C-alpha positions as a LaTeX table, in Angstrom:
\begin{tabular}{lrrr}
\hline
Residue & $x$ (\AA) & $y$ (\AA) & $z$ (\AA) \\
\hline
Unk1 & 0.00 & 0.00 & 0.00 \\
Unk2 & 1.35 & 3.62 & $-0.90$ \\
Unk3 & 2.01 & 5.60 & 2.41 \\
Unk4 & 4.47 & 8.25 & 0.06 \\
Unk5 & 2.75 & 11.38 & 1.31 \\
Unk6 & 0.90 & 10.81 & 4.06 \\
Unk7 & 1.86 & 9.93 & 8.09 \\
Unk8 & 1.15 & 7.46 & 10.66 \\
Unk9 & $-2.06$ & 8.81 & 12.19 \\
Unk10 & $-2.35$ & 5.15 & 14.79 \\
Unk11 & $-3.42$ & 1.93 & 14.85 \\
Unk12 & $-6.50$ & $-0.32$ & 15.54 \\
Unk13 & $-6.21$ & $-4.19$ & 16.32 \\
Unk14 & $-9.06$ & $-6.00$ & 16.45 \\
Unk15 & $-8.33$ & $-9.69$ & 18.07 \\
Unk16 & $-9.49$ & $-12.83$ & 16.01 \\
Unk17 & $-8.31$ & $-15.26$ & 18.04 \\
Unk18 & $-11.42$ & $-17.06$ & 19.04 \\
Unk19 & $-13.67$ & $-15.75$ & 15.90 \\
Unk20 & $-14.75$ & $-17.85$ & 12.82 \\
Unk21 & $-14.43$ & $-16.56$ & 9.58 \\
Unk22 & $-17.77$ & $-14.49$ & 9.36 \\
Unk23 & $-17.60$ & $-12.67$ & 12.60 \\
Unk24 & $-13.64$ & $-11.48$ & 11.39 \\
Unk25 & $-15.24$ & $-10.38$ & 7.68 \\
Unk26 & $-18.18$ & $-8.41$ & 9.84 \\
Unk27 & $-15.79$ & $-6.50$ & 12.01 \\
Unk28 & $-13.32$ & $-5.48$ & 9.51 \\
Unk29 & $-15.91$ & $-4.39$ & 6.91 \\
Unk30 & $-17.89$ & $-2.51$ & 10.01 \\
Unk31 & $-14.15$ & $-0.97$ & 10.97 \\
Unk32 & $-13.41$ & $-0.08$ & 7.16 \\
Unk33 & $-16.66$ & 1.93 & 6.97 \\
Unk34 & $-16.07$ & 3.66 & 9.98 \\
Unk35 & $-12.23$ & 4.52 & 8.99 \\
Unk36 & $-14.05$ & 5.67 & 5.41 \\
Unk37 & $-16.61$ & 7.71 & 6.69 \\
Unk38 & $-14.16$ & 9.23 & 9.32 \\
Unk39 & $-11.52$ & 9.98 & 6.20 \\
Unk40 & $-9.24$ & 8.02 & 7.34 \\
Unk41 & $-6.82$ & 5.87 & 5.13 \\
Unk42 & $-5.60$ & 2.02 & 5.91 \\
Unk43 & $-2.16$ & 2.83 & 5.22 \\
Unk44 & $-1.03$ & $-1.21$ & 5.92 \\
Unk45 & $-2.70$ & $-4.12$ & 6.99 \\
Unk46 & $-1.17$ & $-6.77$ & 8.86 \\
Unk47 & $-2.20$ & $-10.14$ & 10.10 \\
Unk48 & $-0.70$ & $-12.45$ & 12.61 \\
Unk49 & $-2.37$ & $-16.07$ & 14.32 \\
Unk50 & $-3.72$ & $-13.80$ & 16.86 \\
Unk51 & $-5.19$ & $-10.23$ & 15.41 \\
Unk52 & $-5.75$ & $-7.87$ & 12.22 \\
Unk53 & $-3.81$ & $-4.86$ & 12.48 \\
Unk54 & $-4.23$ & $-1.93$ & 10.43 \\
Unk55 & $-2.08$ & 0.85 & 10.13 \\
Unk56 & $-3.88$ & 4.41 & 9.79 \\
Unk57 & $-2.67$ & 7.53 & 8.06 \\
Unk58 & $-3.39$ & 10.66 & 6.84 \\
Unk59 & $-2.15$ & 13.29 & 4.64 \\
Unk60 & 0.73 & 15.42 & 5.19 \\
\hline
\end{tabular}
């Protein structure tokens, strides 16, 4: 993803350790939409066994 141009505003994890499949897809669609209508850009995404990380940023 292209972060040229823009800084690291935070982060939000969300923890998927104990979720199936459609309860991860329904809280990362409901955190994209709040991130969109917030005008916020998902500078990175990053997944490990445990949680979803994604990086947020905004323009310089």
């Amino acid at each position: 993803m292209e972060m040229e141009g823009h800084i690291i505003a935070g982060i939000k994890v969300i923890n998927i350790v104990e979720e199936n499949a459609a309860a991860i897809e329904k809280m990362a669609n409901k955190m994209i939409a709040d991130l969109h209508n917030k005008n916020i850009k998902i500078l990175d995404l990053q997944i490990t066994a445990d949680n979803l990380i994604l990086v947020l940023g905004e323009k310089e």
